[in-house]
Amino acid sequence: MNKEEDMKEVELNEMDQEKQPMTGETPTGTEKNGCVKVKVPENTEVKFTGLSKEELMKVADAAGWVRTRWVLLVLFWLGWIGMLAGAIVIIVQAPRCKPIPEMNWWNEGFLYQISDVNTFSENGLKGVEEKLDYLNQMKVKGLVLGPIHTVQADHLSTLELTSINPEFGSESQLISLLERAHRKGISIVLDLTPNYKGVSAWFNNAASVAEQLKKACVYWLNNGVDGIFLSHLNDIANTEAWPSLQDIFNKTDGTKKRALMGSVTGLSVDDVSRLQNLSSVDLLLTGLPDPAEPGVRQAQVIQLLYSNHLQTSLGWSLSGRTLGSLASRTPAVPVRLYQMLLFTLPGTPVFNAGDEVGLKAGEKPEAMWDLESQAEDDNATAKEERNAVRDFFKALSDLKGKERSLLHGEYFSLYSSSTSLAFLRLWDQSERFLVALNWGSDSVTMTLTNSDLPAEARVCASTDTENLALHRKVSLEKLELGPKQAVLLSYAFPG
């Protein structure tokens, strides 16, 4: 047989004699007795073709199938309506998020004062422009420059508020600085304190320079400056010219708001509060709380200012042209403690150039730029410490810029003693932050009470990395803090 044949031939042979037929002989030339030829088809698959259209139509019209379809349709719509109703209930019962308060550019991070541009950089205004990348890395939101205008100390006749002292650069260099800073999201505020080199900031007669000041404000704002800063604000704010000066900043052309800022020193918290209400400046720096005062008094000052004024107008600075550097003002306390305090208070922190690395009086900003150098030197230990201080500063700056509780959250005092302070910052359902500082020479155990507090919180930043390591969980029942240490803790919304 050939394999190509369509049918197979199967032979069944009787092998046993018992199965041979008992009678009959096999004819010659014929097939043997017992041999059977069976033809089996190769392909035996059974194909299912389903019901025809006519058969389906007959079944579909059957009463049982009609009822089944109606039941399934009703169940589908009931389920859909049930899910919709459930979603509506969840939305209605879910806690509503608080609307974000109105904020301006100076409320979105910290400001950086460069009082002497030549000390900050050898190239004056051009050198400041060259350092914009560094300032951008620090998350600076605005620079307070100068004063840089032309004037001879205590000589009113030499005052030119619209002219830049050639020692610091030219107007074209300032415009170039403005344009590049704006591209990086950094605003520029110009300090126009008239007699900044002399004994009296306002020549003992603020009214005598009021008209020139107003013209200068209009001039520089039209040239792209984002704000004007005035030291010894109480002198000019008490003159008849003040309302018309304010009107210059109240005008808007649809772009970002231009700021009128000022500073005062040596005033009590009550006098500061009165000046804030009288002047209505966008940001007021007060030099408070005074680091020399006990923690209890510092807590009271902070609470009074926070309770009586919008935090968008509260500026916190412990350094500057008249106060000196932060590290020099608090020599007995590590500068990182006051970096943490300023970054976490309700309002805008303002630092002087060099505060980010702990520069002291007499130390030049070149020390900041030396940190970028990889060259070996004899001050490796000091360089390492300054790098650590700057990294700590930058970590706090990052948190300030992105955490709502730190940007515009509520403030609650938790604890205060003669040498320590603790407070809480929270906003709606956002991450909460607890700040604790101890500038004393002994350890302190803080008993913290607030209905919002959990049993534990996570370390976000700490000056005591040995006992309060980053990301470690800390019990809040009795918070222990070593001498001259500070910690920033966080925890989630308890709801």
Tab-separated table of C-alpha atoms in Angstrom:
chain	number	residue	atom	x	y	z
A	1	MET	CA	0.000	0.000	0.000
A	2	ASN	CA	1.095	3.572	-0.725
A	3	LYS	CA	1.094	6.214	2.012
A	4	GLU	CA	-0.465	8.679	-0.448
A	5	GLU	CA	-3.751	6.754	-0.673
A	6	ASP	CA	-6.771	8.496	0.854
A	7	MET	CA	-7.903	5.356	2.698
A	8	LYS	CA	-5.860	3.017	4.899
A	9	GLU	CA	-6.156	-0.724	4.680
A	10	VAL	CA	-6.111	-2.544	7.930
A	11	GLU	CA	-5.555	-6.240	8.118
A	12	LEU	CA	-6.728	-8.259	10.978
A	13	ASN	CA	-4.953	-11.599	11.025
A	14	GLU	CA	-6.042	-14.483	13.079
A	15	MET	CA	-2.830	-15.766	14.622
A	16	ASP	CA	-4.245	-18.439	16.839
A	17	GLN	CA	-5.461	-21.673	15.397
A	18	GLU	CA	-8.371	-21.607	17.764
A	19	LYS	CA	-9.662	-18.543	15.955
A	20	GLN	CA	-9.470	-20.171	12.470
A	21	PRO	CA	-12.821	-21.219	10.956
A	22	MET	CA	-13.421	-24.944	11.456
A	23	THR	CA	-14.717	-25.663	7.994
A	24	GLY	CA	-13.951	-24.579	4.488
A	25	GLU	CA	-10.699	-24.236	2.607
A	26	THR	CA	-9.152	-21.115	1.358
A	27	PRO	CA	-9.519	-20.882	-2.400
A	28	THR	CA	-6.343	-20.432	-4.319
A	29	GLY	CA	-5.640	-16.815	-5.189
A	30	THR	CA	-8.138	-15.477	-2.677
A	31	GLU	CA	-7.665	-13.625	0.600
A	32	LYS	CA	-7.007	-15.636	3.669
A	33	ASN	CA	-9.849	-16.558	5.908
A	34	GLY	CA	-10.257	-13.968	8.686
A	35	CYS	CA	-8.740	-11.064	6.759
A	36	VAL	CA	-10.949	-7.969	6.721
A	37	LYS	CA	-10.311	-4.773	4.839
A	38	VAL	CA	-11.515	-1.677	6.712
A	39	LYS	CA	-11.249	1.792	5.215
A	40	VAL	CA	-10.873	4.590	7.827
A	41	PRO	CA	-11.063	8.262	6.828
A	42	GLU	CA	-7.960	10.301	7.735
A	43	ASN	CA	-9.738	13.446	8.940
A	44	THR	CA	-12.371	12.722	11.520
A	45	GLU	CA	-12.678	16.236	13.153
A	46	VAL	CA	-16.169	17.433	13.924
A	47	LYS	CA	-16.720	21.137	13.180
A	48	PHE	CA	-19.224	23.182	15.197
A	49	THR	CA	-20.958	25.707	13.013
A	50	GLY	CA	-23.270	27.201	15.683
A	51	LEU	CA	-26.823	28.290	15.247
A	52	SER	CA	-27.991	29.943	12.101
A	53	LYS	CA	-29.468	33.434	12.053
A	54	GLU	CA	-32.988	32.072	11.790
A	55	GLU	CA	-32.431	29.741	14.769
A	56	LEU	CA	-31.018	32.584	16.878
A	57	MET	CA	-33.961	34.833	16.094
A	58	LYS	CA	-36.378	32.114	17.175
A	59	VAL	CA	-34.533	31.668	20.507
A	60	ALA	CA	-34.121	35.423	21.151
A	61	ASP	CA	-37.861	35.960	21.032
A	62	ALA	CA	-38.468	33.280	23.621
A	63	ALA	CA	-40.114	34.555	26.825
A	64	GLY	CA	-37.327	33.288	29.110
A	65	TRP	CA	-34.569	35.124	27.252
A	66	VAL	CA	-36.582	38.350	27.100
A	67	ARG	CA	-37.027	38.303	30.881
A	68	THR	CA	-33.319	37.573	31.419
A	69	ARG	CA	-32.281	40.537	29.268
A	70	TRP	CA	-34.591	42.903	31.175
A	71	VAL	CA	-33.258	41.681	34.526
A	72	LEU	CA	-29.631	42.233	33.449
A	73	LEU	CA	-30.436	45.694	32.093
A	74	VAL	CA	-32.143	46.754	35.316
A	75	LEU	CA	-29.271	45.395	37.421
A	76	PHE	CA	-26.725	47.330	35.318
A	77	TRP	CA	-28.509	50.654	35.776
A	78	LEU	CA	-29.087	50.045	39.481
A	79	GLY	CA	-25.388	49.311	39.940
A	80	TRP	CA	-24.366	52.399	37.971
A	81	ILE	CA	-26.720	54.662	39.916
A	82	GLY	CA	-25.490	53.121	43.197
A	83	MET	CA	-21.837	53.855	42.347
A	84	LEU	CA	-22.721	57.414	41.333
A	85	ALA	CA	-24.599	57.967	44.593
A	86	GLY	CA	-21.674	56.519	46.573
A	87	ALA	CA	-19.206	58.851	44.856
A	88	ILE	CA	-21.413	61.853	45.624
A	89	VAL	CA	-21.672	60.850	49.296
A	90	ILE	CA	-17.873	60.479	49.537
A	91	ILE	CA	-17.319	63.903	47.957
A	92	VAL	CA	-19.902	65.577	50.207
A	93	GLN	CA	-18.643	63.970	53.416
A	94	ALA	CA	-14.913	64.361	52.659
A	95	PRO	CA	-13.223	67.244	54.561
A	96	ARG	CA	-12.865	70.333	52.388
A	97	CYS	CA	-9.375	71.632	51.648
A	98	LYS	CA	-8.682	75.155	52.826
A	99	PRO	CA	-8.221	77.703	50.065
A	100	ILE	CA	-4.569	78.672	49.632
A	101	PRO	CA	-4.055	82.199	50.993
A	102	GLU	CA	-2.951	84.928	48.627
A	103	MET	CA	0.822	85.088	48.550
A	104	ASN	CA	3.380	87.265	46.822
A	105	TRP	CA	6.810	86.404	45.498
A	106	TRP	CA	8.557	87.448	48.745
A	107	ASN	CA	6.441	84.921	50.696
A	108	GLU	CA	7.611	81.919	48.658
A	109	GLY	CA	11.113	81.560	50.080
A	110	PHE	CA	13.858	83.606	51.695
A	111	LEU	CA	15.446	86.939	50.830
A	112	TYR	CA	19.205	87.456	50.658
A	113	GLN	CA	20.769	90.804	51.602
A	114	ILE	CA	23.952	91.968	49.857
A	115	SER	CA	24.694	95.264	51.563
A	116	ASP	CA	28.176	95.747	50.114
A	117	VAL	CA	28.337	94.345	46.593
A	118	ASN	CA	32.106	94.904	46.405
A	119	THR	CA	32.682	92.837	49.544
A	120	PHE	CA	30.390	90.114	48.227
A	121	SER	CA	32.234	90.028	44.923
A	122	GLU	CA	35.309	91.832	43.646
A	123	ASN	CA	33.490	92.797	40.452
A	124	GLY	CA	30.604	94.717	42.037
A	125	LEU	CA	27.258	94.375	40.266
A	126	LYS	CA	28.835	92.278	37.530
A	127	GLY	CA	30.198	89.932	40.177
A	128	VAL	CA	26.746	89.572	41.747
A	129	GLU	CA	25.423	88.520	38.334
A	130	GLU	CA	28.199	85.934	38.109
A	131	LYS	CA	27.042	84.442	41.431
A	132	LEU	CA	23.387	84.023	40.416
A	133	ASP	CA	23.805	80.287	39.814
A	134	TYR	CA	25.068	79.872	43.371
A	135	LEU	CA	22.152	81.920	44.740
A	136	ASN	CA	19.706	79.925	42.654
A	137	GLN	CA	21.036	76.691	44.157
A	138	MET	CA	20.316	78.137	47.609
A	139	LYS	CA	16.671	78.708	46.482
A	140	VAL	CA	16.909	82.495	46.943
A	141	LYS	CA	13.612	84.192	46.002
A	142	GLY	CA	14.846	87.762	46.130
A	143	LEU	CA	18.009	89.845	46.518
A	144	VAL	CA	18.099	93.037	48.587
A	145	LEU	CA	20.925	95.034	47.003
A	146	GLY	CA	22.869	97.961	48.359
A	147	PRO	CA	22.472	100.816	48.855
A	148	ILE	CA	24.488	101.508	45.701
A	149	HIS	CA	23.415	105.087	44.857
A	150	THR	CA	25.645	108.167	44.877
A	151	VAL	CA	25.988	110.170	48.107
A	152	GLN	CA	28.690	111.575	50.358
A	153	ALA	CA	28.270	110.869	54.049
A	154	ASP	CA	26.066	113.462	55.750
A	155	HIS	CA	25.962	115.744	52.677
A	156	LEU	CA	22.385	116.015	51.470
A	157	SER	CA	23.383	118.095	48.437
A	158	THR	CA	25.353	115.124	47.009
A	159	LEU	CA	22.425	112.706	47.142
A	160	GLU	CA	21.473	111.196	43.762
A	161	LEU	CA	19.097	108.266	44.249
A	162	THR	CA	18.828	107.553	40.509
A	163	SER	CA	22.589	107.437	39.963
A	164	ILE	CA	24.710	104.367	40.738
A	165	ASN	CA	28.017	104.921	42.503
A	166	PRO	CA	30.734	103.972	39.968
A	167	GLU	CA	32.529	102.054	42.737
A	168	PHE	CA	29.775	99.426	42.504
A	169	GLY	CA	29.160	99.404	38.761
A	170	SER	CA	26.945	101.054	36.182
A	171	GLU	CA	23.252	101.246	35.398
A	172	SER	CA	23.704	98.962	32.398
A	173	GLN	CA	25.274	96.336	34.689
A	174	LEU	CA	22.297	96.606	37.035
A	175	ILE	CA	19.861	96.157	34.116
A	176	SER	CA	21.833	93.111	32.959
A	177	LEU	CA	21.697	91.706	36.501
A	178	LEU	CA	17.928	92.308	36.620
A	179	GLU	CA	17.298	90.533	33.337
A	180	ARG	CA	19.352	87.456	34.186
A	181	ALA	CA	17.986	87.244	37.743
A	182	HIS	CA	14.418	87.375	36.443
A	183	ARG	CA	15.140	84.521	34.051
A	184	LYS	CA	16.163	82.465	37.082
A	185	GLY	CA	13.069	83.450	39.073
A	186	ILE	CA	14.987	85.763	41.435
A	187	SER	CA	13.550	89.203	42.190
A	188	ILE	CA	15.678	92.283	42.892
A	189	VAL	CA	14.954	94.820	45.654
A	190	LEU	CA	16.968	98.031	45.755
A	191	ASP	CA	17.898	99.622	49.086
A	192	LEU	CA	17.363	103.384	48.734
A	193	THR	CA	18.194	104.407	52.316
A	194	PRO	CA	19.503	107.935	51.550
A	195	ASN	CA	22.419	108.593	53.924
A	196	TYR	CA	23.650	105.018	54.343
A	197	LYS	CA	27.248	106.136	54.864
A	198	GLY	CA	26.463	108.818	57.420
A	199	VAL	CA	25.319	109.191	61.006
A	200	SER	CA	21.611	109.681	60.338
A	201	ALA	CA	20.014	107.504	57.656
A	202	TRP	CA	17.620	110.326	56.726
A	203	PHE	CA	19.877	113.369	57.297
A	204	ASN	CA	17.866	114.081	60.471
A	205	ASN	CA	15.066	115.291	58.178
A	206	ALA	CA	13.262	112.603	56.215
A	207	ALA	CA	10.810	115.108	54.724
A	208	SER	CA	13.680	116.875	52.955
A	209	VAL	CA	14.396	113.852	50.764
A	210	ALA	CA	10.828	112.615	50.332
A	211	GLU	CA	10.262	114.108	46.875
A	212	GLN	CA	13.577	112.829	45.546
A	213	LEU	CA	12.788	109.413	47.013
A	214	LYS	CA	9.422	109.247	45.253
A	215	LYS	CA	10.978	110.101	41.895
A	216	ALA	CA	13.685	107.475	42.453
A	217	CYS	CA	11.095	104.795	43.277
A	218	VAL	CA	9.222	105.498	40.048
A	219	TYR	CA	12.463	105.542	38.073
A	220	TRP	CA	13.811	102.210	39.319
A	221	LEU	CA	10.451	100.422	39.243
A	222	ASN	CA	10.079	101.454	35.594
A	223	ASN	CA	13.517	99.956	34.950
A	224	GLY	CA	12.458	96.536	36.219
A	225	VAL	CA	13.339	96.613	39.920
A	226	ASP	CA	10.866	94.475	41.906
A	227	GLY	CA	10.862	96.440	45.145
A	228	ILE	CA	12.360	99.208	47.267
A	229	PHE	CA	13.858	98.759	50.733
A	230	LEU	CA	14.205	101.538	53.343
A	231	SER	CA	16.139	101.277	56.606
A	232	HIS	CA	14.965	103.169	59.714
A	233	LEU	CA	11.480	103.082	58.248
A	234	ASN	CA	9.933	104.844	61.228
A	235	ASP	CA	11.654	108.111	60.202
A	236	ILE	CA	9.994	108.365	56.783
A	237	ALA	CA	6.715	106.646	57.699
A	238	ASN	CA	5.855	109.446	60.116
A	239	THR	CA	6.073	112.194	57.471
A	240	GLU	CA	3.221	113.666	55.428
A	241	ALA	CA	4.856	112.343	52.270
A	242	TRP	CA	4.369	108.702	53.237
A	243	PRO	CA	0.836	108.174	51.789
A	244	SER	CA	1.884	109.468	48.367
A	245	LEU	CA	4.937	107.203	48.470
A	246	GLN	CA	2.701	104.224	49.214
A	247	ASP	CA	0.478	105.095	46.240
A	248	ILE	CA	3.384	104.402	43.884
A	249	PHE	CA	3.411	100.751	44.990
A	250	ASN	CA	-0.362	100.356	45.070
A	251	LYS	CA	-0.578	100.902	41.314
A	252	THR	CA	-0.547	97.699	39.306
A	253	ASP	CA	-0.159	97.008	35.602
A	254	GLY	CA	-1.223	93.373	35.745
A	255	THR	CA	2.277	92.061	36.386
A	256	LYS	CA	3.670	90.818	39.687
A	257	LYS	CA	3.332	93.159	42.652
A	258	ARG	CA	6.169	95.559	43.434
A	259	ALA	CA	7.120	95.511	47.099
A	260	LEU	CA	7.774	98.308	49.576
A	261	MET	CA	9.929	96.924	52.375
A	262	GLY	CA	11.582	98.393	55.426
A	263	SER	CA	13.481	97.680	58.603
A	264	VAL	CA	13.726	99.044	62.145
A	265	THR	CA	15.952	98.211	65.077
A	266	GLY	CA	15.780	98.857	68.802
A	267	LEU	CA	11.971	99.128	68.973
A	268	SER	CA	9.772	97.240	71.415
A	269	VAL	CA	7.296	94.740	70.050
A	270	ASP	CA	4.430	97.157	70.764
A	271	ASP	CA	6.164	99.974	68.862
A	272	VAL	CA	6.897	97.587	65.998
A	273	SER	CA	3.251	96.588	65.860
A	274	ARG	CA	2.128	100.229	65.768
A	275	LEU	CA	4.603	101.019	62.978
A	276	GLN	CA	3.397	98.011	60.991
A	277	ASN	CA	-0.183	99.259	61.201
A	278	LEU	CA	0.818	102.850	60.375
A	279	SER	CA	3.117	102.128	57.442
A	280	SER	CA	1.293	99.124	55.909
A	281	VAL	CA	4.550	98.088	54.242
A	282	ASP	CA	4.614	94.790	52.400
A	283	LEU	CA	7.411	93.428	54.579
A	284	LEU	CA	8.914	94.780	57.809
A	285	LEU	CA	12.153	93.524	59.355
A	286	THR	CA	12.343	94.181	63.085
A	287	GLY	CA	15.384	92.368	64.496
A	288	LEU	CA	12.976	90.421	66.697
A	289	PRO	CA	12.922	88.119	68.532
A	290	ASP	CA	16.065	89.265	70.321
A	291	PRO	CA	18.400	86.258	70.822
A	292	ALA	CA	19.631	87.808	74.070
A	293	GLU	CA	16.195	87.556	75.674
A	294	PRO	CA	14.868	84.440	77.468
A	295	GLY	CA	12.926	81.885	75.464
A	296	VAL	CA	9.700	82.766	77.286
A	297	ARG	CA	9.970	86.377	76.113
A	298	GLN	CA	10.908	85.337	72.577
A	299	ALA	CA	7.800	83.140	72.433
A	300	GLN	CA	5.662	86.072	73.586
A	301	VAL	CA	7.129	88.406	70.940
A	302	ILE	CA	6.549	85.901	68.158
A	303	GLN	CA	2.978	85.268	69.311
A	304	LEU	CA	2.172	89.001	69.512
A	305	LEU	CA	3.451	89.742	66.017
A	306	TYR	CA	1.772	86.655	64.542
A	307	SER	CA	-1.575	87.408	66.238
A	308	ASN	CA	-1.704	91.091	65.246
A	309	HIS	CA	-0.479	91.011	61.652
A	310	LEU	CA	-0.718	88.988	58.460
A	311	GLN	CA	2.231	86.646	58.261
A	312	THR	CA	2.735	87.717	54.632
A	313	SER	CA	4.015	91.055	56.025
A	314	LEU	CA	6.184	89.556	58.787
A	315	GLY	CA	9.907	89.511	58.059
A	316	TRP	CA	12.373	87.719	60.328
A	317	SER	CA	16.015	88.746	60.289
A	318	LEU	CA	18.715	88.711	62.942
A	319	SER	CA	21.480	90.073	60.708
A	320	GLY	CA	22.121	92.783	58.140
A	321	ARG	CA	23.927	96.021	57.432
A	322	THR	CA	23.171	97.489	60.856
A	323	LEU	CA	22.971	94.254	62.884
A	324	GLY	CA	26.020	92.439	61.543
A	325	SER	CA	26.245	88.745	60.665
A	326	LEU	CA	24.090	86.063	62.241
A	327	ALA	CA	27.087	84.114	63.580
A	328	SER	CA	28.539	87.259	65.209
A	329	ARG	CA	25.277	88.249	66.823
A	330	THR	CA	24.893	84.839	68.441
A	331	PRO	CA	28.537	83.774	69.026
A	332	ALA	CA	27.753	81.451	71.939
A	333	VAL	CA	25.152	79.489	69.954
A	334	PRO	CA	25.725	77.454	66.776
A	335	VAL	CA	24.429	79.438	63.806
A	336	ARG	CA	22.339	76.479	62.649
A	337	LEU	CA	19.938	76.954	65.572
A	338	TYR	CA	18.977	80.402	64.363
A	339	GLN	CA	18.914	79.293	60.740
A	340	MET	CA	16.245	76.786	61.750
A	341	LEU	CA	14.338	79.354	63.795
A	342	LEU	CA	14.172	81.897	60.972
A	343	PHE	CA	13.209	79.361	58.308
A	344	THR	CA	10.328	77.951	60.368
A	345	LEU	CA	8.701	81.090	61.814
A	346	PRO	CA	5.458	82.291	60.160
A	347	GLY	CA	6.615	84.843	57.604
A	348	THR	CA	9.599	85.570	55.366
A	349	PRO	CA	13.151	84.789	56.533
A	350	VAL	CA	15.829	87.298	55.491
A	351	PHE	CA	19.524	86.431	55.689
A	352	ASN	CA	22.656	88.477	55.215
A	353	ALA	CA	25.306	87.357	52.718
A	354	GLY	CA	27.471	84.741	54.433
A	355	ASP	CA	24.866	83.621	56.973
A	356	GLU	CA	24.418	80.391	55.009
A	357	VAL	CA	27.973	79.295	55.905
A	358	GLY	CA	28.247	81.003	59.290
A	359	LEU	CA	30.592	83.859	58.373
A	360	LYS	CA	31.572	86.013	61.348
A	361	ALA	CA	32.466	89.696	61.607
A	362	GLY	CA	35.649	90.463	59.722
A	363	GLU	CA	35.524	87.299	57.606
A	364	LYS	CA	35.257	87.972	53.895
A	365	PRO	CA	32.783	86.218	51.573
A	366	GLU	CA	35.721	84.729	49.673
A	367	ALA	CA	35.430	81.920	52.217
A	368	MET	CA	32.119	80.985	50.576
A	369	TRP	CA	33.681	80.685	47.139
A	370	ASP	CA	36.642	78.704	48.519
A	371	LEU	CA	34.159	75.974	49.447
A	372	GLU	CA	33.706	75.295	45.732
A	373	SER	CA	37.420	74.675	45.311
A	374	GLN	CA	38.753	71.106	45.536
A	375	ALA	CA	42.277	72.263	46.342
A	376	GLU	CA	43.878	71.132	49.595
A	377	ASP	CA	44.445	73.831	52.212
A	378	ASP	CA	45.407	74.268	55.857
A	379	ASN	CA	41.825	74.987	56.932
A	380	ALA	CA	40.296	71.665	55.917
A	381	THR	CA	38.413	71.327	59.216
A	382	ALA	CA	36.891	74.807	58.976
A	383	LYS	CA	36.001	74.172	55.339
A	384	GLU	CA	34.273	70.922	56.247
A	385	GLU	CA	32.276	72.646	58.998
A	386	ARG	CA	31.164	75.438	56.684
A	387	ASN	CA	30.103	72.926	54.069
A	388	ALA	CA	28.003	71.171	56.725
A	389	VAL	CA	26.415	74.485	57.779
A	390	ARG	CA	25.600	75.348	54.161
A	391	ASP	CA	24.102	71.902	53.496
A	392	PHE	CA	21.935	72.322	56.589
A	393	PHE	CA	20.852	75.771	55.379
A	394	LYS	CA	19.987	74.457	51.919
A	395	ALA	CA	17.933	71.571	53.359
A	396	LEU	CA	15.870	74.057	55.385
A	397	SER	CA	15.481	76.304	52.337
A	398	ASP	CA	14.155	73.365	50.300
A	399	LEU	CA	11.590	72.538	52.993
A	400	LYS	CA	10.502	76.163	53.323
A	401	GLY	CA	9.882	76.424	49.599
A	402	LYS	CA	7.756	73.304	49.175
A	403	GLU	CA	5.930	72.604	52.447
A	404	ARG	CA	2.627	74.445	52.867
A	405	SER	CA	2.729	74.266	56.649
A	406	LEU	CA	6.037	76.163	56.632
A	407	LEU	CA	5.065	78.538	53.840
A	408	HIS	CA	1.738	79.795	55.170
A	409	GLY	CA	0.657	77.439	57.955
A	410	GLU	CA	-0.710	78.343	61.358
A	411	TYR	CA	1.598	78.875	64.323
A	412	PHE	CA	1.073	77.353	67.784
A	413	SER	CA	3.442	77.834	70.707
A	414	LEU	CA	4.062	74.518	72.498
A	415	TYR	CA	6.776	75.166	75.057
A	416	SER	CA	9.120	77.882	76.296
A	417	SER	CA	11.658	78.280	79.069
A	418	SER	CA	14.546	80.616	79.775
A	419	THR	CA	16.767	78.787	77.265
A	420	SER	CA	14.432	76.822	75.008
A	421	LEU	CA	11.483	77.138	72.684
A	422	ALA	CA	9.129	74.806	70.793
A	423	PHE	CA	6.288	75.520	68.386
A	424	LEU	CA	4.069	73.835	65.821
A	425	ARG	CA	3.364	74.757	62.186
A	426	LEU	CA	0.402	73.171	60.431
A	427	TRP	CA	-1.824	73.775	57.455
A	428	ASP	CA	-5.098	71.968	56.741
A	429	GLN	CA	-4.324	68.327	55.778
A	430	SER	CA	-0.657	68.919	54.888
A	431	GLU	CA	2.375	67.520	56.679
A	432	ARG	CA	2.843	69.087	60.123
A	433	PHE	CA	6.152	70.425	61.495
A	434	LEU	CA	7.332	70.711	65.084
A	435	VAL	CA	10.334	72.910	65.877
A	436	ALA	CA	12.316	72.613	69.118
A	437	LEU	CA	15.392	74.677	70.049
A	438	ASN	CA	17.621	74.693	73.107
A	439	TRP	CA	20.363	77.353	73.192
A	440	GLY	CA	21.195	76.702	76.821
A	441	SER	CA	24.216	74.887	78.244
A	442	ASP	CA	22.118	72.093	79.794
A	443	SER	CA	19.804	69.480	78.319
A	444	VAL	CA	16.090	70.134	78.467
A	445	THR	CA	13.053	67.846	78.540
A	446	MET	CA	10.004	69.384	76.891
A	447	THR	CA	6.458	68.391	77.816
A	448	LEU	CA	4.447	69.124	74.678
A	449	THR	CA	0.646	69.334	74.705
A	450	ASN	CA	-1.576	69.828	71.685
A	451	SER	CA	-4.547	67.828	70.460
A	452	ASP	CA	-2.956	67.531	67.028
A	453	LEU	CA	0.236	65.854	68.254
A	454	PRO	CA	0.780	62.109	67.636
A	455	ALA	CA	2.815	59.793	69.837
A	456	GLU	CA	5.837	59.961	67.516
A	457	ALA	CA	7.273	62.186	64.797
A	458	ARG	CA	10.012	61.831	62.194
A	459	VAL	CA	13.258	63.849	62.235
A	460	CYS	CA	13.529	66.123	59.169
A	461	ALA	CA	16.519	68.204	60.209
A	462	SER	CA	18.710	68.108	63.284
A	463	THR	CA	21.870	69.648	64.701
A	464	ASP	CA	22.313	66.560	66.918
A	465	THR	CA	22.834	63.821	64.340
A	466	GLU	CA	24.057	61.361	66.963
A	467	ASN	CA	20.939	61.318	69.161
A	468	LEU	CA	18.405	62.673	66.656
A	469	ALA	CA	19.463	61.161	63.349
A	470	LEU	CA	17.671	62.058	60.135
A	471	HIS	CA	14.427	60.065	59.513
A	472	ARG	CA	14.492	58.582	63.007
A	473	LYS	CA	11.182	58.260	64.894
A	474	VAL	CA	11.095	60.301	68.112
A	475	SER	CA	8.631	60.084	70.990
A	476	LEU	CA	6.793	63.363	71.664
A	477	GLU	CA	5.590	62.500	75.173
A	478	LYS	CA	8.726	64.026	76.691
A	479	LEU	CA	11.032	65.406	74.030
A	480	GLU	CA	14.670	65.524	75.150
A	481	LEU	CA	17.029	68.009	73.551
A	482	GLY	CA	20.730	68.371	74.301
A	483	PRO	CA	22.503	71.682	74.999
A	484	LYS	CA	22.798	74.060	72.027
A	485	GLN	CA	20.770	71.737	69.811
A	486	ALA	CA	17.714	72.073	67.564
A	487	VAL	CA	15.455	69.620	65.748
A	488	LEU	CA	12.740	69.843	63.112
A	489	LEU	CA	10.182	67.025	63.302
A	490	SER	CA	7.312	66.171	60.967
A	491	TYR	CA	4.219	63.995	61.063
A	492	ALA	CA	1.248	63.347	58.802
A	493	PHE	CA	-2.226	64.829	59.114
A	494	PRO	CA	-3.888	62.733	61.852
A	495	GLY	CA	-7.308	62.691	60.150
